[in-house]
CSV table of C-alpha atoms in Angstrom, one decimal:
chain,number,residue,atom,x,y,z
A,1,MET,CA,-3.1,52.7,-45.4
A,2,PRO,CA,-0.5,50.6,-43.4
A,3,PRO,CA,2.7,49.5,-45.1
A,4,SER,CA,1.8,45.9,-44.3
A,5,SER,CA,-1.0,46.1,-46.9
A,6,ASN,CA,1.5,46.0,-49.7
A,7,VAL,CA,3.3,43.1,-48.1
A,8,TRP,CA,0.1,41.0,-48.0
A,9,ILE,CA,-0.9,41.9,-51.5
A,10,CYS,CA,2.5,40.9,-53.0
A,11,ALA,CA,2.9,37.9,-50.7
A,12,ALA,CA,-0.4,36.4,-51.8
A,13,GLY,CA,0.5,36.7,-55.5
A,14,VAL,CA,4.0,35.3,-55.0
A,15,VAL,CA,2.8,32.3,-53.0
A,16,VAL,CA,0.3,31.4,-55.7
A,17,LEU,CA,2.9,31.9,-58.3
A,18,VAL,CA,5.2,29.4,-56.6
A,19,VAL,CA,2.4,26.9,-56.0
A,20,GLY,CA,1.4,27.1,-59.6
A,21,PHE,CA,4.9,26.6,-61.0
A,22,VAL,CA,5.4,23.6,-58.8
A,23,ALA,CA,2.1,22.1,-59.9
A,24,ALA,CA,2.9,22.8,-63.6
A,25,ARG,CA,6.4,21.3,-63.5
A,26,ARG,CA,5.5,18.3,-65.7
A,27,GLU,CA,3.9,20.5,-68.3
A,28,LEU,CA,7.0,22.7,-68.3
A,29,GLN,CA,9.3,19.7,-68.7
A,30,ALA,CA,7.2,18.4,-71.6
A,31,ALA,CA,6.9,21.7,-73.4
A,32,ALA,CA,9.6,23.2,-75.7
A,33,GLY,CA,10.4,26.8,-76.6
A,34,LEU,CA,7.6,29.3,-76.1
A,35,ASP,CA,5.2,26.5,-75.3
A,36,LYS,CA,6.7,26.6,-71.8
A,37,LEU,CA,5.2,30.0,-71.4
A,38,VAL,CA,1.8,28.8,-72.7
A,39,ALA,CA,2.0,25.9,-70.2
A,40,VAL,CA,2.1,28.3,-67.3
A,41,GLY,CA,-0.4,30.8,-68.7
A,42,ARG,CA,-3.0,29.6,-66.2
A,43,VAL,CA,-0.5,30.2,-63.4
A,44,LEU,CA,0.3,33.7,-64.6
A,45,PHE,CA,-3.4,34.4,-64.7
A,46,ALA,CA,-4.0,32.9,-61.2
A,47,ALA,CA,-1.3,34.7,-59.2
A,48,PRO,CA,-2.6,38.2,-59.8
A,49,LEU,CA,-6.0,37.1,-58.8
A,50,ALA,CA,-4.6,36.2,-55.4
A,51,ALA,CA,-2.9,39.6,-55.1
A,52,PHE,CA,-6.0,41.5,-56.0
A,53,GLY,CA,-8.0,39.3,-53.7
A,54,ALA,CA,-5.7,40.2,-50.8
A,55,GLU,CA,-6.0,43.9,-51.8
A,56,HIS,CA,-9.8,43.6,-51.4
A,57,LEU,CA,-9.4,42.2,-48.0
A,58,VAL,CA,-6.8,44.6,-46.6
A,59,LEU,CA,-8.0,47.8,-48.4
A,60,GLY,CA,-11.7,47.2,-48.3
A,61,GLN,CA,-12.5,50.7,-47.1
A,62,VAL,CA,-10.8,52.1,-50.1
A,63,ILE,CA,-12.1,49.7,-52.8
A,64,ILE,CA,-15.7,50.2,-51.6
A,65,GLY,CA,-15.7,53.4,-53.6
A,66,ALA,CA,-15.8,51.3,-56.8
A,67,VAL,CA,-19.0,49.4,-55.7
A,68,PRO,CA,-22.2,50.9,-57.2
A,69,VAL,CA,-23.9,53.1,-54.6
A,70,TRP,CA,-27.3,51.4,-55.2
A,71,MET,CA,-26.0,48.0,-54.0
A,72,PRO,CA,-26.8,47.1,-50.4
A,73,ALA,CA,-24.0,46.0,-48.0
A,74,ARG,CA,-21.3,47.4,-50.2
A,75,LEU,CA,-18.4,46.5,-47.9
A,76,PHE,CA,-19.7,42.9,-47.8
A,77,TRP,CA,-19.3,42.6,-51.6
A,78,VAL,CA,-15.8,44.0,-51.5
A,79,TYR,CA,-14.8,41.2,-49.1
A,80,PHE,CA,-16.8,38.6,-51.0
A,81,VAL,CA,-15.0,39.4,-54.2
A,82,GLY,CA,-11.7,39.3,-52.4
A,83,ILE,CA,-12.3,35.9,-51.0
A,84,ALA,CA,-13.7,34.7,-54.4
A,85,LEU,CA,-10.5,35.9,-56.2
A,86,ILE,CA,-8.3,34.1,-53.7
A,87,ALA,CA,-10.4,30.9,-54.0
A,88,ALA,CA,-10.1,31.2,-57.8
A,89,ALA,CA,-6.4,31.5,-57.6
A,90,LEU,CA,-6.1,28.5,-55.4
A,91,SER,CA,-8.1,26.5,-57.8
A,92,LEU,CA,-6.4,27.5,-61.0
A,93,ALA,CA,-2.8,27.4,-59.9
A,94,PRO,CA,-2.8,23.7,-58.8
A,95,GLY,CA,-5.4,22.8,-61.5
A,96,ILE,CA,-8.4,21.9,-59.3
A,97,ARG,CA,-11.9,22.3,-60.7
A,98,VAL,CA,-10.5,24.6,-63.4
A,99,ARG,CA,-13.6,24.6,-65.7
A,100,LEU,CA,-16.0,25.6,-62.9
A,101,THR,CA,-13.7,28.3,-61.6
A,102,ALA,CA,-13.0,29.7,-65.0
A,103,THR,CA,-16.7,29.9,-65.8
A,104,LEU,CA,-17.5,31.7,-62.5
A,105,LEU,CA,-14.6,34.1,-63.1
A,106,ALA,CA,-15.9,34.9,-66.6
A,107,VAL,CA,-19.3,35.7,-65.2
A,108,MET,CA,-17.8,37.8,-62.4
A,109,PHE,CA,-15.6,39.9,-64.7
A,110,PHE,CA,-18.5,40.4,-67.2
A,111,LEU,CA,-20.7,41.6,-64.3
A,112,PHE,CA,-18.0,44.1,-63.3
A,113,VAL,CA,-18.1,45.4,-66.9
A,114,LEU,CA,-21.9,45.7,-66.9
A,115,MET,CA,-22.4,47.0,-63.4
A,116,ILE,CA,-19.3,49.2,-62.9
A,117,HIS,CA,-17.5,50.0,-66.1
A,118,VAL,CA,-20.4,50.6,-68.5
A,119,PRO,CA,-21.9,53.3,-66.3
A,120,ASN,CA,-18.5,54.9,-65.9
A,121,VAL,CA,-18.0,54.9,-69.7
A,122,VAL,CA,-21.4,56.5,-70.2
A,123,ALA,CA,-20.6,59.1,-67.6
A,124,GLN,CA,-17.2,59.9,-69.0
A,125,VAL,CA,-17.4,58.8,-72.6
A,126,HIS,CA,-14.4,60.9,-73.7
A,127,ASP,CA,-12.0,59.5,-71.1
A,128,ARG,CA,-9.8,56.9,-72.8
A,129,VAL,CA,-8.5,55.5,-69.5
A,130,ILE,CA,-12.1,54.7,-68.4
A,131,TRP,CA,-12.6,52.9,-71.7
A,132,ASN,CA,-9.4,51.0,-71.3
A,133,VAL,CA,-10.2,49.9,-67.8
A,134,ALA,CA,-13.5,48.5,-69.0
A,135,LEU,CA,-11.8,46.7,-71.9
A,136,ARG,CA,-9.2,45.4,-69.6
A,137,ASP,CA,-11.7,43.7,-67.3
A,138,LEU,CA,-13.6,42.5,-70.4
A,139,SER,CA,-10.4,40.8,-71.6
A,140,PHE,CA,-9.9,39.2,-68.2
A,141,GLY,CA,-13.4,37.7,-68.5
A,142,ALA,CA,-12.8,36.7,-72.1
A,143,GLY,CA,-9.6,34.8,-71.1
A,144,ALA,CA,-11.4,32.9,-68.4
A,145,LEU,CA,-14.2,32.2,-70.9
A,146,VAL,CA,-11.7,30.7,-73.3
A,147,LEU,CA,-10.3,28.5,-70.6
A,148,ALA,CA,-13.7,27.3,-69.6
A,149,GLY,CA,-14.7,26.7,-73.2
A,150,SER,CA,-11.5,24.8,-74.1
A,151,LEU,CA,-12.2,22.3,-71.3
A,152,GLY,CA,-15.9,21.8,-72.3
A,153,SER,CA,-17.6,19.4,-74.6
A,154,GLY,CA,-17.1,20.1,-78.3
A,155,SER,CA,-13.9,21.9,-77.7
A,156,ARG,CA,-11.5,19.6,-79.5
A,157,LYS,CA,-11.8,21.5,-82.7
A,158,PHE,CA,-10.9,25.1,-81.9
A,159,GLY,CA,-13.4,27.5,-83.2
A,160,GLU,CA,-16.4,25.2,-83.0
A,161,ASN,CA,-16.9,26.0,-79.3
A,162,VAL,CA,-19.0,29.1,-78.9
A,163,ALA,CA,-17.3,30.2,-75.6
A,164,VAL,CA,-13.8,29.9,-77.1
A,165,TRP,CA,-14.9,31.8,-80.2
A,166,ILE,CA,-16.4,34.6,-78.3
A,167,GLY,CA,-13.6,34.9,-75.8
A,168,ARG,CA,-10.8,35.0,-78.4
A,169,GLY,CA,-12.8,37.5,-80.5
A,170,ILE,CA,-13.0,39.8,-77.5
A,171,VAL,CA,-9.3,39.5,-76.6
A,172,ALA,CA,-8.4,40.1,-80.3
A,173,VAL,CA,-10.4,43.3,-80.5
A,174,VAL,CA,-9.1,44.6,-77.1
A,175,LEU,CA,-5.5,44.0,-78.3
A,176,MET,CA,-6.0,45.9,-81.5
A,177,VAL,CA,-7.6,48.8,-79.7
A,178,TYR,CA,-4.7,48.9,-77.2
A,179,GLY,CA,-2.2,48.6,-79.9
A,180,VAL,CA,-3.5,51.7,-81.7
A,181,GLU,CA,-3.6,53.6,-78.4
A,182,LEU,CA,0.0,52.7,-77.6
A,183,ILE,CA,1.0,54.0,-81.0
A,184,LEU,CA,-1.0,57.2,-80.7
A,185,TYR,CA,0.1,57.9,-77.1
A,186,PRO,CA,3.6,56.5,-76.8
A,187,GLN,CA,4.4,58.6,-73.8
A,188,PHE,CA,2.3,56.4,-71.6
A,189,ALA,CA,3.8,53.2,-70.1
A,190,PRO,CA,3.3,50.2,-72.4
A,191,GLY,CA,1.1,47.2,-71.6
A,192,VAL,CA,-2.5,48.1,-70.6
A,193,PRO,CA,-2.6,51.8,-71.7
A,194,LEU,CA,-3.6,53.7,-68.6
A,195,SER,CA,-2.5,57.0,-67.2
A,196,LYS,CA,1.0,56.2,-66.0
A,197,LEU,CA,3.8,57.9,-67.9
A,198,THR,CA,6.9,55.8,-68.7
A,199,PRO,CA,9.6,56.7,-66.2
A,200,SER,CA,12.4,59.0,-67.3
A,201,TRP,CA,15.0,56.4,-66.5
A,202,VAL,CA,13.7,54.1,-69.2
A,203,PRO,CA,15.8,54.4,-72.4
A,204,GLY,CA,13.8,55.0,-75.6
A,205,PRO,CA,10.4,55.1,-73.8
A,206,HIS,CA,8.4,55.8,-77.0
A,207,VAL,CA,10.1,52.9,-78.8
A,208,TRP,CA,8.8,50.5,-76.1
A,209,ALA,CA,5.3,51.7,-76.5
A,210,LEU,CA,5.4,51.7,-80.3
A,211,LEU,CA,6.8,48.1,-80.5
A,212,THR,CA,4.3,46.9,-77.9
A,213,GLY,CA,1.5,48.5,-79.9
A,214,LEU,CA,2.7,46.8,-83.1
A,215,VAL,CA,2.8,43.4,-81.3
A,216,CYS,CA,-0.7,43.9,-79.9
A,217,ILE,CA,-2.1,44.8,-83.3
A,218,GLY,CA,-0.3,41.8,-84.9
A,219,GLY,CA,-1.3,39.5,-82.1
A,220,GLY,CA,-4.9,40.6,-82.3
A,221,VAL,CA,-5.1,40.0,-86.0
A,222,GLY,CA,-3.3,36.6,-85.6
A,223,ILE,CA,-5.8,35.5,-82.9
A,224,LEU,CA,-8.7,36.0,-85.4
A,225,ILE,CA,-6.9,33.7,-87.9
A,226,ARG,CA,-7.1,30.1,-86.9
A,227,ARG,CA,-3.7,29.2,-88.3
A,228,TYR,CA,-1.9,32.0,-86.4
A,229,CYS,CA,-4.1,32.2,-83.2
A,230,ARG,CA,-1.6,30.4,-80.9
A,231,ASP,CA,1.4,32.2,-82.3
A,232,GLY,CA,-0.2,35.6,-82.1
A,233,ALA,CA,-1.5,35.1,-78.5
A,234,THR,CA,1.8,33.7,-77.4
A,235,ALA,CA,3.7,36.7,-78.8
A,236,VAL,CA,1.6,39.1,-76.9
A,237,GLY,CA,1.7,37.0,-73.7
A,238,LEU,CA,5.5,37.0,-74.0
A,239,VAL,CA,5.7,40.8,-74.3
A,240,MET,CA,3.3,41.4,-71.4
A,241,THR,CA,5.3,39.0,-69.2
A,242,LEU,CA,8.6,40.7,-70.2
A,243,LEU,CA,7.1,44.1,-69.5
A,244,THR,CA,6.1,42.9,-66.0
A,245,VAL,CA,9.6,41.7,-65.2
A,246,VAL,CA,11.8,44.3,-66.9
A,247,LEU,CA,9.6,47.4,-66.5
A,248,TYR,CA,7.0,47.2,-63.9
A,249,LEU,CA,8.8,45.1,-61.3
A,250,PRO,CA,11.7,47.7,-61.3
A,251,ILE,CA,9.2,50.5,-60.9
A,252,LEU,CA,7.7,48.7,-57.9
A,253,LEU,CA,11.2,48.0,-56.4
A,254,MET,CA,12.2,51.7,-56.8
A,255,ALA,CA,8.9,53.1,-55.5
A,256,SER,CA,9.1,55.1,-52.3
A,257,GLY,CA,6.2,55.5,-49.9
A,258,VAL,CA,3.1,53.3,-49.4
A,259,PRO,CA,0.9,54.8,-52.1
A,260,ALA,CA,3.6,54.6,-54.7
A,261,VAL,CA,4.4,51.0,-53.8
A,262,LEU,CA,0.8,50.1,-54.0
A,263,GLU,CA,0.5,51.7,-57.4
A,264,GLY,CA,3.7,49.8,-58.5
A,265,ALA,CA,2.3,46.5,-57.2
A,266,ASN,CA,-1.0,47.1,-59.0
A,267,TYR,CA,0.8,47.7,-62.3
A,268,VAL,CA,2.9,44.5,-61.9
A,269,TRP,CA,-0.1,42.3,-61.2
A,270,ASP,CA,-2.4,44.0,-63.7
A,271,THR,CA,0.1,43.6,-66.6
A,272,LEU,CA,0.7,40.0,-65.6
A,273,LEU,CA,-3.0,39.2,-65.4
A,274,PHE,CA,-3.5,40.7,-68.8
A,275,GLY,CA,-0.7,38.6,-70.2
A,276,GLY,CA,-2.1,35.5,-68.5
A,277,ALA,CA,-5.5,36.1,-70.1
A,278,VAL,CA,-4.0,36.3,-73.5
A,279,LEU,CA,-1.9,33.2,-72.9
A,280,LEU,CA,-5.1,31.4,-72.0
A,281,VAL,CA,-6.2,32.1,-75.6
A,282,ALA,CA,-3.0,30.6,-76.8
A,283,ALA,CA,-3.5,27.5,-74.6
A,284,GLY,CA,-7.0,27.0,-76.1
A,285,ALA,CA,-5.7,27.1,-79.7
A,286,PRO,CA,-4.5,24.0,-81.5
A,287,LYS,CA,-0.9,23.4,-82.5
A,288,LEU,CA,-1.1,23.4,-86.3
A,289,ARG,CA,1.5,21.7,-88.4
A,290,SER,CA,2.8,23.5,-91.4
């Protein structure tokens, strides 16, 4: 694994992040308060796609292990998905053919769940990390589904569009499950609850996890209630964005050695992608006046 692999992965994400912020400058100027974060939710969702797409291209021989063994031309599919992710990022960030791209992304992530994660869950049903990885990709697809549905016909009244309704329901359930896990296992790093322990240099590590868990549970409940959907999703999106910047980015910057840097980069982009998916739910919800 050459050191340049990490450079390409991070560079791809940063470039799309910059392009997206430039393209969204008018929306940012028009928005106020936390609506500014919602306005760039699509950008925060797009940049990690580019990073993971680059990862597929530079580390294809590693990622091929995740492709089902029964599939022909397994390495081809690794590269195909990498190119598809980069193309999706370059579509979403500047706002080109967004509905088509979001629809295809939703289909792709749901196929990942069915073809890769469901068999893994069945084989290791007691492994919470395997479950959480499956729920993570399910939420990525759900966020893309909400984005596609919110741009489709019949989407003016939130909740009447089937795609939006299904997508926000999935995200809400995933958030509540994650919230409970973060409370039950506060020793693990907050965000998407995987296997990484919170570093020893973090003050009050259990507090971070408990607070994040409470926000996830509250946000999940809020998403299911039409009146509080936008606020609940925005709160979770804010927390995930802050975790990316104040926790996982320092972990990446302090990492030593190519494997550790790669792990740090994956946690940065993974947490940001999850936050972006939740913010897509917020963007698809109406602003309700009190």
